[in-house]
Amino acid sequence: MPQTGTLTKRQQNLALVTLIVAVVLEIVDLTIVNTALPAISADFGARAEAVQWIVAGYALSFALLLMAGGRLGDSFGYRRMFLFGVAGFTLASAACGLARTAEELVAARLLQGATGAIMSPQALALMQVLFDPLERVRKLALFGLVGGLASIAGPVLGGILIDANLFGLGWRLIFLINLPVGLLALVSGWYFLPDRRSARPAGFDAPGMALFGAAVLGLLWPLTRAEAGWGAREWAALACAAPLFALGWRHVAGRVAQHRPALFDPALLAILPFRLGMAISVAFAAANAGFLLTFAFALQAERGQSPLTTGLLHMPFGLGAMIGIAVLGRNFLPRYGKWVLVAGGAAMTLAAGGVLAGIGLLALSWPVLVPLLLLTGLGMGALSGCIMPVSVAQVGNDHAGAASALLKTAQQLGAALGIALAGSVYFAWNNALGLPPSTGAFTVIGLLLALCVIFAAQLPEKIFNKRG
């Protein structure tokens, strides 16, 4: 348990590797499941609602507890909460791999997301402790590169593990493989991470989390019930969502006015680029998550592809996304501003529509689909890589941490919403109008991407010339 001042360069690098392992665990588990969903559904005979919650439940619990996870690290120590999060995530992964029913798997995925939300914020906090500002820039760039590679590796690794079917475990291996990785992160974290906490912890807003959590559940739960049909309970839950959001907003505004810890500061949303950035974040994350879910399911259900082929076909999309983030967004955003987001969203809309129509409706060959996937990824990267810098461009330094946490929370909530919306249409479509389900799902995905373009077009022409 070394202290910060006593760390050698070797110990710092070993600590960095520990944090990277945790980031990889979190990202891979968000993307690896899509490839396995048809196999899980067939194994359990699961209804569409359960299939959606296997993915959405992780994103939802992660989002709702992310800001609390950061506060826990401030109060009880970053190293301690990191180890607690990794241990919980590892145990939750074991529970996923050993689940006997779809309901048990959903519960374990909710626990995975919750413990991931405790683990994830500590990695960035510990980066502050481990490295000086100049070193931190290089190390955070490495984080971004590893995160991009992990998002690509998730579906590919899932396909390989399911196809290999080692020890007859099938899809369960995608969760059980986390056990040795998690144990390695625990041992390494115990020995190499410094024991630090905030000198001025900000405190908690448990009622705020409960109100917004209930509002999100009231919105998402009926959406995942589309295939079964809505009754009085579903309509009642949906009717409660808006009042709960309003109560949550009044609650956090009141806490801020009283100078008490609040879930977020509503004043942030008075900043136009941040307000629009939040809207783009939610719509984009929903469209992207809905596309990836539909893509993985349609390849296997509509084209009869194996999990391995499905995983490998994620690679051109991931490659395009990395180029879009690292090259297009970084180089063109300072010059062209909001039009990079507009162009990225438009390109992703057209290309994603071509991909999903090409899988089912048009039955396009792989040599045609692969370039479309690459273009989808390029558009996705150009859009997603610009959202964060545009959103916080006019946010003051005192609110930078809260703004970043709020944006990440919005992205996770958007992902859960996209899975509920696109998944519900996909599973309830039943070849309506003689069209395959992937075409039906794109009606939702295309609308969400169109909203991204509309919101991006409302951004000011000059974004980076003012800071509040």
Tab-separated table of C-alpha atoms in Angstrom:
chain	number	residue	atom	x	y	z
A	1	MET	CA	0.000	0.000	0.000
A	2	PRO	CA	2.475	2.691	-1.119
A	3	GLN	CA	1.973	6.398	-0.485
A	4	THR	CA	2.094	8.761	-3.456
A	5	GLY	CA	5.423	10.347	-2.569
A	6	THR	CA	7.204	6.998	-2.275
A	7	LEU	CA	6.160	5.603	-5.669
A	8	THR	CA	8.945	4.841	-8.110
A	9	LYS	CA	8.389	5.122	-11.866
A	10	ARG	CA	8.061	1.347	-12.035
A	11	GLN	CA	5.381	1.365	-9.327
A	12	GLN	CA	3.549	4.200	-11.086
A	13	ASN	CA	3.507	2.225	-14.330
A	14	LEU	CA	2.309	-0.915	-12.549
A	15	ALA	CA	-0.459	1.133	-10.928
A	16	LEU	CA	-1.373	2.492	-14.383
A	17	VAL	CA	-1.615	-1.049	-15.763
A	18	THR	CA	-3.950	-1.922	-12.880
A	19	LEU	CA	-6.250	0.976	-13.735
A	20	ILE	CA	-6.196	0.105	-17.440
A	21	VAL	CA	-7.235	-3.479	-16.635
A	22	ALA	CA	-10.254	-2.102	-14.755
A	23	VAL	CA	-11.207	0.192	-17.637
A	24	VAL	CA	-10.966	-2.729	-20.070
A	25	LEU	CA	-13.218	-4.835	-17.807
A	26	GLU	CA	-15.854	-2.112	-17.743
A	27	ILE	CA	-15.861	-1.373	-21.488
A	28	VAL	CA	-15.609	-4.962	-22.693
A	29	ASP	CA	-18.534	-6.017	-20.530
A	30	LEU	CA	-20.671	-3.302	-22.060
A	31	THR	CA	-20.013	-4.503	-25.633
A	32	ILE	CA	-19.294	-8.237	-25.340
A	33	VAL	CA	-22.871	-9.171	-24.458
A	34	ASN	CA	-24.496	-8.130	-27.754
A	35	THR	CA	-22.824	-10.978	-29.629
A	36	ALA	CA	-24.063	-13.495	-27.059
A	37	LEU	CA	-27.684	-12.347	-26.805
A	38	PRO	CA	-29.177	-14.787	-29.349
A	39	ALA	CA	-27.406	-17.706	-27.630
A	40	ILE	CA	-28.550	-16.530	-24.182
A	41	SER	CA	-32.114	-16.069	-25.421
A	42	ALA	CA	-32.163	-19.553	-26.952
A	43	ASP	CA	-30.642	-21.155	-23.840
A	44	PHE	CA	-33.141	-19.629	-21.422
A	45	GLY	CA	-36.090	-19.290	-23.794
A	46	ALA	CA	-36.058	-15.683	-22.599
A	47	ARG	CA	-38.709	-13.145	-23.522
A	48	ALA	CA	-37.692	-9.994	-25.369
A	49	GLU	CA	-38.050	-7.928	-22.187
A	50	ALA	CA	-35.428	-10.006	-20.372
A	51	VAL	CA	-33.058	-9.892	-23.351
A	52	GLN	CA	-33.244	-6.093	-23.389
A	53	TRP	CA	-32.674	-5.823	-19.637
A	54	ILE	CA	-29.566	-8.012	-19.860
A	55	VAL	CA	-27.955	-5.135	-21.772
A	56	ALA	CA	-29.931	-2.113	-20.578
A	57	GLY	CA	-29.782	-3.112	-16.899
A	58	TYR	CA	-25.983	-2.823	-16.891
A	59	ALA	CA	-26.041	0.648	-18.462
A	60	LEU	CA	-28.907	1.817	-16.243
A	61	SER	CA	-27.423	0.835	-12.872
A	62	PHE	CA	-24.019	2.127	-14.005
A	63	ALA	CA	-25.549	5.505	-14.912
A	64	LEU	CA	-27.627	5.912	-11.761
A	65	LEU	CA	-24.710	5.179	-9.408
A	66	LEU	CA	-21.829	6.748	-11.367
A	67	MET	CA	-21.908	10.129	-9.628
A	68	ALA	CA	-22.366	8.433	-6.254
A	69	GLY	CA	-19.336	6.250	-7.030
A	70	GLY	CA	-17.174	9.342	-7.428
A	71	ARG	CA	-18.411	10.762	-4.120
A	72	LEU	CA	-17.712	7.448	-2.349
A	73	GLY	CA	-14.086	7.634	-3.480
A	74	ASP	CA	-13.810	11.211	-2.190
A	75	SER	CA	-15.195	10.173	1.209
A	76	PHE	CA	-13.718	6.724	1.827
A	77	GLY	CA	-10.581	6.664	-0.319
A	78	TYR	CA	-10.007	6.021	-4.020
A	79	ARG	CA	-7.964	2.876	-3.551
A	80	ARG	CA	-10.413	1.335	-1.084
A	81	MET	CA	-13.442	1.992	-3.294
A	82	PHE	CA	-11.556	0.842	-6.391
A	83	LEU	CA	-10.816	-2.498	-4.734
A	84	PHE	CA	-14.396	-2.735	-3.466
A	85	GLY	CA	-15.710	-2.049	-6.979
A	86	VAL	CA	-13.386	-4.571	-8.634
A	87	ALA	CA	-14.268	-7.248	-6.065
A	88	GLY	CA	-17.992	-6.624	-6.545
A	89	PHE	CA	-17.647	-6.589	-10.319
A	90	THR	CA	-15.756	-9.893	-10.258
A	91	LEU	CA	-18.360	-11.550	-8.027
A	92	ALA	CA	-21.177	-10.178	-10.192
A	93	SER	CA	-19.431	-11.612	-13.269
A	94	ALA	CA	-19.347	-15.018	-11.576
A	95	ALA	CA	-23.062	-14.671	-10.809
A	96	CYS	CA	-23.715	-13.870	-14.500
A	97	GLY	CA	-21.785	-16.939	-15.618
A	98	LEU	CA	-23.602	-19.193	-13.146
A	99	ALA	CA	-27.116	-17.774	-13.704
A	100	ARG	CA	-29.782	-20.471	-14.086
A	101	THR	CA	-32.559	-18.216	-15.410
A	102	ALA	CA	-32.853	-15.029	-17.421
A	103	GLU	CA	-34.101	-13.233	-14.311
A	104	GLU	CA	-30.982	-14.239	-12.359
A	105	LEU	CA	-28.807	-13.004	-15.220
A	106	VAL	CA	-30.605	-9.638	-15.305
A	107	ALA	CA	-30.111	-9.251	-11.536
A	108	ALA	CA	-26.412	-10.095	-11.858
A	109	ARG	CA	-26.029	-7.596	-14.713
A	110	LEU	CA	-27.625	-4.887	-12.571
A	111	LEU	CA	-25.048	-5.692	-9.882
A	112	GLN	CA	-22.262	-5.589	-12.478
A	113	GLY	CA	-23.307	-2.106	-13.554
A	114	ALA	CA	-23.595	-0.892	-9.953
A	115	THR	CA	-20.144	-2.142	-8.962
A	116	GLY	CA	-18.691	-0.871	-12.248
A	117	ALA	CA	-20.017	2.580	-11.310
A	118	ILE	CA	-18.057	2.378	-8.057
A	119	MET	CA	-14.895	1.143	-9.785
A	120	SER	CA	-14.794	3.459	-12.799
A	121	PRO	CA	-14.570	6.953	-11.203
A	122	GLN	CA	-11.703	5.875	-8.970
A	123	ALA	CA	-9.509	5.187	-12.005
A	124	LEU	CA	-9.624	8.841	-13.126
A	125	ALA	CA	-9.232	10.103	-9.554
A	126	LEU	CA	-6.153	7.934	-9.047
A	127	MET	CA	-4.698	9.250	-12.299
A	128	GLN	CA	-4.752	12.679	-10.648
A	129	VAL	CA	-2.812	11.247	-7.716
A	130	LEU	CA	-0.298	9.185	-9.664
A	131	PHE	CA	0.922	11.646	-12.305
A	132	ASP	CA	1.718	15.327	-12.681
A	133	PRO	CA	-0.326	17.343	-15.234
A	134	LEU	CA	2.006	16.850	-18.205
A	135	GLU	CA	2.367	13.112	-17.605
A	136	ARG	CA	-1.383	12.872	-17.136
A	137	VAL	CA	-2.091	14.117	-20.675
A	138	ARG	CA	-0.049	11.272	-22.187
A	139	LYS	CA	-1.496	8.647	-19.851
A	140	LEU	CA	-5.089	9.742	-20.505
A	141	ALA	CA	-4.421	9.487	-24.245
A	142	LEU	CA	-3.340	5.893	-23.586
A	143	PHE	CA	-6.612	5.366	-21.693
A	144	GLY	CA	-8.536	6.589	-24.749
A	145	LEU	CA	-6.639	4.287	-27.096
A	146	VAL	CA	-7.097	1.260	-24.849
A	147	GLY	CA	-10.795	2.102	-24.402
A	148	GLY	CA	-11.283	2.232	-28.169
A	149	LEU	CA	-9.517	-1.089	-28.668
A	150	ALA	CA	-11.520	-2.659	-25.823
A	151	SER	CA	-14.816	-1.613	-27.402
A	152	ILE	CA	-13.751	-3.333	-30.631
A	153	ALA	CA	-12.371	-6.384	-28.836
A	154	GLY	CA	-15.568	-7.002	-26.843
A	155	PRO	CA	-17.795	-8.368	-29.635
A	156	VAL	CA	-14.852	-10.188	-31.271
A	157	LEU	CA	-13.840	-11.848	-28.001
A	158	GLY	CA	-17.466	-12.757	-27.337
A	159	GLY	CA	-17.748	-14.438	-30.723
A	160	ILE	CA	-14.489	-16.367	-30.228
A	161	LEU	CA	-15.451	-17.614	-26.748
A	162	ILE	CA	-18.958	-18.694	-27.764
A	163	ASP	CA	-17.671	-20.396	-30.901
A	164	ALA	CA	-14.927	-22.205	-28.957
A	165	ASN	CA	-17.474	-23.461	-26.374
A	166	LEU	CA	-14.689	-24.426	-23.952
A	167	PHE	CA	-15.759	-27.005	-21.348
A	168	GLY	CA	-19.275	-26.814	-22.811
A	169	LEU	CA	-19.803	-23.418	-21.144
A	170	GLY	CA	-20.870	-21.570	-24.314
A	171	TRP	CA	-21.919	-17.954	-23.671
A	172	ARG	CA	-21.140	-18.242	-19.948
A	173	LEU	CA	-17.446	-17.865	-20.711
A	174	ILE	CA	-17.913	-14.209	-21.675
A	175	PHE	CA	-18.617	-13.517	-18.004
A	176	LEU	CA	-16.435	-16.132	-16.317
A	177	ILE	CA	-13.341	-14.866	-18.119
A	178	ASN	CA	-13.600	-11.788	-15.891
A	179	LEU	CA	-12.697	-13.829	-12.809
A	180	PRO	CA	-8.928	-14.208	-13.370
A	181	VAL	CA	-8.723	-10.665	-14.753
A	182	GLY	CA	-10.577	-9.258	-11.738
A	183	LEU	CA	-8.389	-11.203	-9.302
A	184	LEU	CA	-5.276	-9.866	-11.034
A	185	ALA	CA	-6.604	-6.293	-10.717
A	186	LEU	CA	-7.364	-6.860	-7.012
A	187	VAL	CA	-3.885	-8.144	-6.176
A	188	SER	CA	-2.171	-5.488	-8.273
A	189	GLY	CA	-4.371	-2.726	-6.844
A	190	TRP	CA	-3.645	-3.813	-3.279
A	191	TYR	CA	0.095	-3.617	-3.811
A	192	PHE	CA	0.542	-0.714	-6.230
A	193	LEU	CA	-2.256	1.855	-5.786
A	194	PRO	CA	-1.716	4.726	-3.326
A	195	ASP	CA	-4.180	5.241	-0.472
A	196	ARG	CA	-5.677	8.720	-0.965
A	197	ARG	CA	-9.003	10.523	-0.556
A	198	SER	CA	-10.374	14.025	-1.037
A	199	ALA	CA	-9.603	16.571	1.695
A	200	ARG	CA	-13.077	18.065	1.148
A	201	PRO	CA	-15.589	15.360	0.138
A	202	ALA	CA	-18.707	16.827	-1.456
A	203	GLY	CA	-21.299	14.616	0.262
A	204	PHE	CA	-24.273	12.720	-1.183
A	205	ASP	CA	-27.707	13.453	-2.565
A	206	ALA	CA	-29.453	10.130	-1.997
A	207	PRO	CA	-33.012	11.524	-2.438
A	208	GLY	CA	-31.995	13.072	-5.773
A	209	MET	CA	-30.618	9.743	-6.996
A	210	ALA	CA	-33.810	7.974	-5.864
A	211	LEU	CA	-36.115	10.459	-7.640
A	212	PHE	CA	-34.256	10.421	-10.943
A	213	GLY	CA	-33.769	6.650	-10.725
A	214	ALA	CA	-37.502	6.112	-10.246
A	215	ALA	CA	-38.241	8.480	-13.152
A	216	VAL	CA	-35.906	6.600	-15.497
A	217	LEU	CA	-37.349	3.241	-14.461
A	218	GLY	CA	-40.863	4.584	-15.032
A	219	LEU	CA	-39.830	5.477	-18.577
A	220	LEU	CA	-37.750	2.405	-19.479
A	221	TRP	CA	-39.783	-0.434	-17.981
A	222	PRO	CA	-42.906	0.130	-20.139
A	223	LEU	CA	-40.737	0.463	-23.259
A	224	THR	CA	-39.252	-3.000	-22.718
A	225	ARG	CA	-42.783	-4.417	-22.394
A	226	ALA	CA	-43.821	-3.491	-25.939
A	227	GLU	CA	-43.807	-7.086	-27.212
A	228	ALA	CA	-46.071	-8.306	-24.389
A	229	GLY	CA	-48.454	-5.370	-24.781
A	230	TRP	CA	-49.214	-2.536	-22.388
A	231	GLY	CA	-51.719	-2.792	-19.568
A	232	ALA	CA	-52.692	-0.508	-16.697
A	233	ARG	CA	-49.338	-0.977	-14.898
A	234	GLU	CA	-47.278	0.043	-17.921
A	235	TRP	CA	-49.388	3.142	-18.601
A	236	ALA	CA	-49.269	4.096	-14.925
A	237	ALA	CA	-45.475	3.783	-14.825
A	238	LEU	CA	-45.144	5.904	-17.955
A	239	ALA	CA	-47.516	8.540	-16.547
A	240	CYS	CA	-45.401	8.796	-13.387
A	241	ALA	CA	-42.129	9.415	-15.254
A	242	ALA	CA	-42.644	13.114	-16.090
A	243	PRO	CA	-43.828	14.144	-12.578
A	244	LEU	CA	-40.874	12.285	-11.046
A	245	PHE	CA	-38.436	14.086	-13.352
A	246	ALA	CA	-40.035	17.400	-12.371
A	247	LEU	CA	-39.787	16.548	-8.650
A	248	GLY	CA	-36.152	15.542	-9.113
A	249	TRP	CA	-35.389	18.842	-10.849
A	250	ARG	CA	-37.025	20.859	-8.065
A	251	HIS	CA	-35.170	18.815	-5.483
A	252	VAL	CA	-31.679	19.411	-6.917
A	253	ALA	CA	-32.449	23.112	-7.546
A	254	GLY	CA	-33.506	23.459	-3.921
A	255	ARG	CA	-30.383	21.669	-2.665
A	256	VAL	CA	-28.137	23.942	-4.727
A	257	ALA	CA	-29.967	27.060	-3.441
A	258	GLN	CA	-29.377	25.842	0.129
A	259	HIS	CA	-25.684	25.143	-0.608
A	260	ARG	CA	-26.177	21.452	0.138
A	261	PRO	CA	-24.733	18.519	-1.857
A	262	ALA	CA	-26.827	17.959	-4.989
A	263	LEU	CA	-26.829	15.340	-7.720
A	264	PHE	CA	-25.937	18.066	-10.246
A	265	ASP	CA	-26.124	21.853	-10.591
A	266	PRO	CA	-29.069	22.921	-12.818
A	267	ALA	CA	-27.128	26.108	-13.667
A	268	LEU	CA	-24.964	23.999	-15.992
A	269	LEU	CA	-27.934	23.577	-18.299
A	270	ALA	CA	-28.161	27.346	-18.734
A	271	ILE	CA	-24.988	27.091	-20.851
A	272	LEU	CA	-26.225	26.536	-24.423
A	273	PRO	CA	-23.417	24.233	-25.708
A	274	PHE	CA	-23.660	22.129	-22.561
A	275	ARG	CA	-27.457	21.880	-22.757
A	276	LEU	CA	-27.347	20.874	-26.412
A	277	GLY	CA	-24.375	18.585	-25.715
A	278	MET	CA	-26.450	16.743	-23.103
A	279	ALA	CA	-29.288	16.318	-25.604
A	280	ILE	CA	-26.865	15.081	-28.280
A	281	SER	CA	-25.242	12.709	-25.757
A	282	VAL	CA	-28.542	11.063	-24.872
A	283	ALA	CA	-29.769	10.797	-28.482
A	284	PHE	CA	-26.413	9.569	-29.810
A	285	ALA	CA	-25.861	6.989	-27.065
A	286	ALA	CA	-29.406	5.698	-27.616
A	287	ALA	CA	-28.897	5.437	-31.387
A	288	ASN	CA	-25.488	3.792	-31.075
A	289	ALA	CA	-26.595	1.233	-28.469
A	290	GLY	CA	-29.758	0.489	-30.459
A	291	PHE	CA	-27.730	0.027	-33.648
A	292	LEU	CA	-25.215	-2.361	-32.049
A	293	LEU	CA	-27.984	-4.446	-30.452
A	294	THR	CA	-29.946	-4.651	-33.721
A	295	PHE	CA	-26.803	-5.324	-35.771
A	296	ALA	CA	-25.697	-8.268	-33.606
A	297	PHE	CA	-29.175	-9.797	-33.420
A	298	ALA	CA	-30.005	-9.303	-37.109
A	299	LEU	CA	-26.766	-10.893	-38.313
A	300	GLN	CA	-27.542	-14.074	-36.392
A	301	ALA	CA	-31.350	-14.171	-36.635
A	302	GLU	CA	-31.852	-12.801	-40.162
A	303	ARG	CA	-28.669	-13.929	-41.882
A	304	GLY	CA	-27.865	-17.055	-39.856
A	305	GLN	CA	-24.303	-15.966	-39.036
A	306	SER	CA	-22.289	-17.509	-36.210
A	307	PRO	CA	-21.329	-15.498	-33.101
A	308	LEU	CA	-17.713	-15.520	-34.334
A	309	THR	CA	-18.602	-14.000	-37.719
A	310	THR	CA	-20.839	-11.494	-35.952
A	311	GLY	CA	-17.976	-10.471	-33.681
A	312	LEU	CA	-15.525	-10.127	-36.561
A	313	LEU	CA	-17.959	-7.934	-38.498
A	314	HIS	CA	-17.816	-5.413	-35.648
A	315	MET	CA	-14.172	-4.747	-36.535
A	316	PRO	CA	-14.669	-2.402	-39.537
A	317	PHE	CA	-17.188	-0.418	-37.508
A	318	GLY	CA	-14.733	-0.146	-34.609
A	319	LEU	CA	-11.869	0.766	-36.921
A	320	GLY	CA	-13.932	3.524	-38.517
A	321	ALA	CA	-14.907	4.819	-35.071
A	322	MET	CA	-11.278	5.033	-33.962
A	323	ILE	CA	-10.306	6.931	-37.127
A	324	GLY	CA	-13.301	9.226	-36.727
A	325	ILE	CA	-12.401	10.051	-33.110
A	326	ALA	CA	-8.620	10.284	-33.470
A	327	VAL	CA	-8.359	11.914	-36.905
A	328	LEU	CA	-11.580	13.528	-38.110
A	329	GLY	CA	-12.871	14.968	-34.860
A	330	ARG	CA	-9.539	16.155	-33.507
A	331	ASN	CA	-8.372	17.799	-36.753
A	332	PHE	CA	-11.606	19.262	-38.100
A	333	LEU	CA	-13.460	20.363	-34.955
A	334	PRO	CA	-11.326	23.498	-34.290
A	335	ARG	CA	-11.805	24.614	-37.906
A	336	TYR	CA	-15.390	23.667	-38.722
A	337	GLY	CA	-17.006	23.521	-35.268
A	338	LYS	CA	-20.558	22.199	-35.102
A	339	TRP	CA	-20.576	21.134	-38.755
A	340	VAL	CA	-18.294	18.203	-37.899
A	341	LEU	CA	-21.037	16.866	-35.610
A	342	VAL	CA	-23.704	17.552	-38.243
A	343	ALA	CA	-21.707	15.748	-40.954
A	344	GLY	CA	-20.831	12.839	-38.647
A	345	GLY	CA	-24.448	12.355	-37.620
A	346	ALA	CA	-25.686	12.534	-41.218
A	347	ALA	CA	-23.044	10.053	-42.417
A	348	MET	CA	-23.850	7.615	-39.611
A	349	THR	CA	-27.576	7.877	-40.352
A	350	LEU	CA	-27.184	7.013	-44.040
A	351	ALA	CA	-24.545	4.316	-43.538
A	352	ALA	CA	-26.275	2.632	-40.566
A	353	GLY	CA	-29.509	2.551	-42.567
A	354	GLY	CA	-27.598	0.914	-45.428
A	355	VAL	CA	-26.070	-1.664	-43.074
A	356	LEU	CA	-29.354	-2.725	-41.461
A	357	ALA	CA	-31.233	-2.730	-44.776
A	358	GLY	CA	-28.330	-4.649	-46.312
A	359	ILE	CA	-28.484	-7.375	-43.655
A	360	GLY	CA	-32.186	-8.173	-43.956
A	361	LEU	CA	-34.137	-6.346	-46.635
A	362	LEU	CA	-31.516	-6.211	-49.414
A	363	ALA	CA	-29.330	-9.186	-48.391
A	364	LEU	CA	-26.169	-7.385	-49.517
A	365	SER	CA	-22.903	-9.285	-49.820
A	366	TRP	CA	-20.097	-8.813	-47.271
A	367	PRO	CA	-17.859	-6.828	-49.703
A	368	VAL	CA	-20.647	-4.226	-49.828
A	369	LEU	CA	-21.554	-4.311	-46.130
A	370	VAL	CA	-17.979	-3.917	-44.843
A	371	PRO	CA	-17.406	-0.460	-46.429
A	372	LEU	CA	-20.813	0.618	-45.122
A	373	LEU	CA	-19.789	-0.513	-41.634
A	374	LEU	CA	-16.539	1.422	-41.947
A	375	LEU	CA	-18.485	4.550	-42.970
A	376	THR	CA	-20.920	4.038	-40.081
A	377	GLY	CA	-17.960	3.928	-37.697
A	378	LEU	CA	-16.373	7.022	-39.256
A	379	GLY	CA	-19.592	8.975	-38.784
A	380	MET	CA	-19.984	7.639	-35.270
A	381	GLY	CA	-16.416	8.598	-34.352
A	382	ALA	CA	-16.651	12.086	-35.864
A	383	LEU	CA	-19.820	12.718	-33.870
A	384	SER	CA	-18.963	11.044	-30.553
A	385	GLY	CA	-15.400	12.355	-30.404
A	386	CYS	CA	-16.671	15.950	-30.566
A	387	ILE	CA	-19.517	15.763	-28.052
A	388	MET	CA	-17.429	16.111	-24.880
A	389	PRO	CA	-15.131	18.996	-25.979
A	390	VAL	CA	-18.080	20.912	-27.474
A	391	SER	CA	-20.271	20.368	-24.407
A	392	VAL	CA	-17.721	21.611	-21.864
A	393	ALA	CA	-16.169	24.351	-24.039
A	394	GLN	CA	-17.948	27.138	-22.152
A	395	VAL	CA	-18.107	25.421	-18.748
A	396	GLY	CA	-15.960	27.043	-16.059
A	397	ASN	CA	-13.112	25.081	-14.498
A	398	ASP	CA	-14.929	24.926	-11.145
A	399	HIS	CA	-17.707	22.869	-12.748
A	400	ALA	CA	-15.595	20.806	-15.156
A	401	GLY	CA	-15.661	17.609	-13.068
A	402	ALA	CA	-19.406	17.767	-12.418
A	403	ALA	CA	-20.108	18.509	-16.091
A	404	SER	CA	-18.025	15.537	-17.265
A	405	ALA	CA	-19.722	13.195	-14.790
A	406	LEU	CA	-23.151	14.447	-15.855
A	407	LEU	CA	-22.327	13.879	-19.537
A	408	LYS	CA	-21.110	10.336	-18.871
A	409	THR	CA	-24.270	9.646	-16.863
A	410	ALA	CA	-26.384	10.977	-19.746
A	411	GLN	CA	-24.557	8.687	-22.177
A	412	GLN	CA	-25.230	5.607	-20.066
A	413	LEU	CA	-28.892	6.529	-19.603
A	414	GLY	CA	-29.131	7.143	-23.341
A	415	ALA	CA	-27.694	3.685	-24.010
A	416	ALA	CA	-30.333	2.085	-21.778
A	417	LEU	CA	-33.051	4.109	-23.497
A	418	GLY	CA	-31.809	3.140	-26.982
A	419	ILE	CA	-31.791	-0.555	-26.114
A	420	ALA	CA	-35.338	-0.276	-24.780
A	421	LEU	CA	-36.622	1.655	-27.816
A	422	ALA	CA	-34.832	-0.113	-30.677
A	423	GLY	CA	-35.051	-3.499	-28.961
A	424	SER	CA	-38.789	-3.165	-28.375
A	425	VAL	CA	-39.438	-2.310	-32.022
A	426	TYR	CA	-37.138	-5.106	-33.205
A	427	PHE	CA	-38.735	-7.833	-31.068
A	428	ALA	CA	-42.312	-6.643	-31.574
A	429	TRP	CA	-41.998	-6.057	-35.344
A	430	ASN	CA	-42.976	-9.571	-36.549
A	431	ASN	CA	-42.198	-8.759	-40.203
A	432	ALA	CA	-44.803	-6.005	-40.336
A	433	LEU	CA	-45.464	-4.712	-43.865
A	434	GLY	CA	-43.386	-7.621	-45.135
A	435	LEU	CA	-40.185	-5.954	-43.828
A	436	PRO	CA	-37.629	-7.646	-41.544
A	437	PRO	CA	-37.247	-6.508	-37.909
A	438	SER	CA	-33.918	-4.788	-38.594
A	439	THR	CA	-35.685	-2.380	-40.943
A	440	GLY	CA	-38.286	-1.640	-38.280
A	441	ALA	CA	-35.616	-0.979	-35.649
A	442	PHE	CA	-33.923	1.510	-37.951
A	443	THR	CA	-37.019	3.700	-37.864
A	444	VAL	CA	-36.117	4.393	-34.210
A	445	ILE	CA	-32.341	4.533	-34.739
A	446	GLY	CA	-32.678	6.867	-37.724
A	447	LEU	CA	-34.979	9.192	-35.777
A	448	LEU	CA	-32.509	9.356	-32.871
A	449	LEU	CA	-29.625	10.162	-35.233
A	450	ALA	CA	-31.746	12.807	-36.952
A	451	LEU	CA	-32.268	14.407	-33.531
A	452	CYS	CA	-28.471	14.450	-33.079
A	453	VAL	CA	-28.110	16.352	-36.361
A	454	ILE	CA	-30.890	18.805	-35.447
A	455	PHE	CA	-29.439	19.492	-31.988
A	456	ALA	CA	-25.910	19.867	-33.398
A	457	ALA	CA	-27.138	22.385	-35.986
A	458	GLN	CA	-28.474	24.537	-33.109
A	459	LEU	CA	-24.998	24.922	-31.582
A	460	PRO	CA	-23.452	28.404	-31.856
A	461	GLU	CA	-21.103	29.072	-34.752
A	462	LYS	CA	-18.308	30.028	-32.351
A	463	ILE	CA	-18.103	27.494	-29.542
A	464	PHE	CA	-14.573	27.772	-28.210
A	465	ASN	CA	-14.215	31.536	-27.752
A	466	LYS	CA	-15.908	31.836	-24.368
A	467	ARG	CA	-15.581	30.168	-20.976
A	468	GLY	CA	-17.945	30.828	-18.122
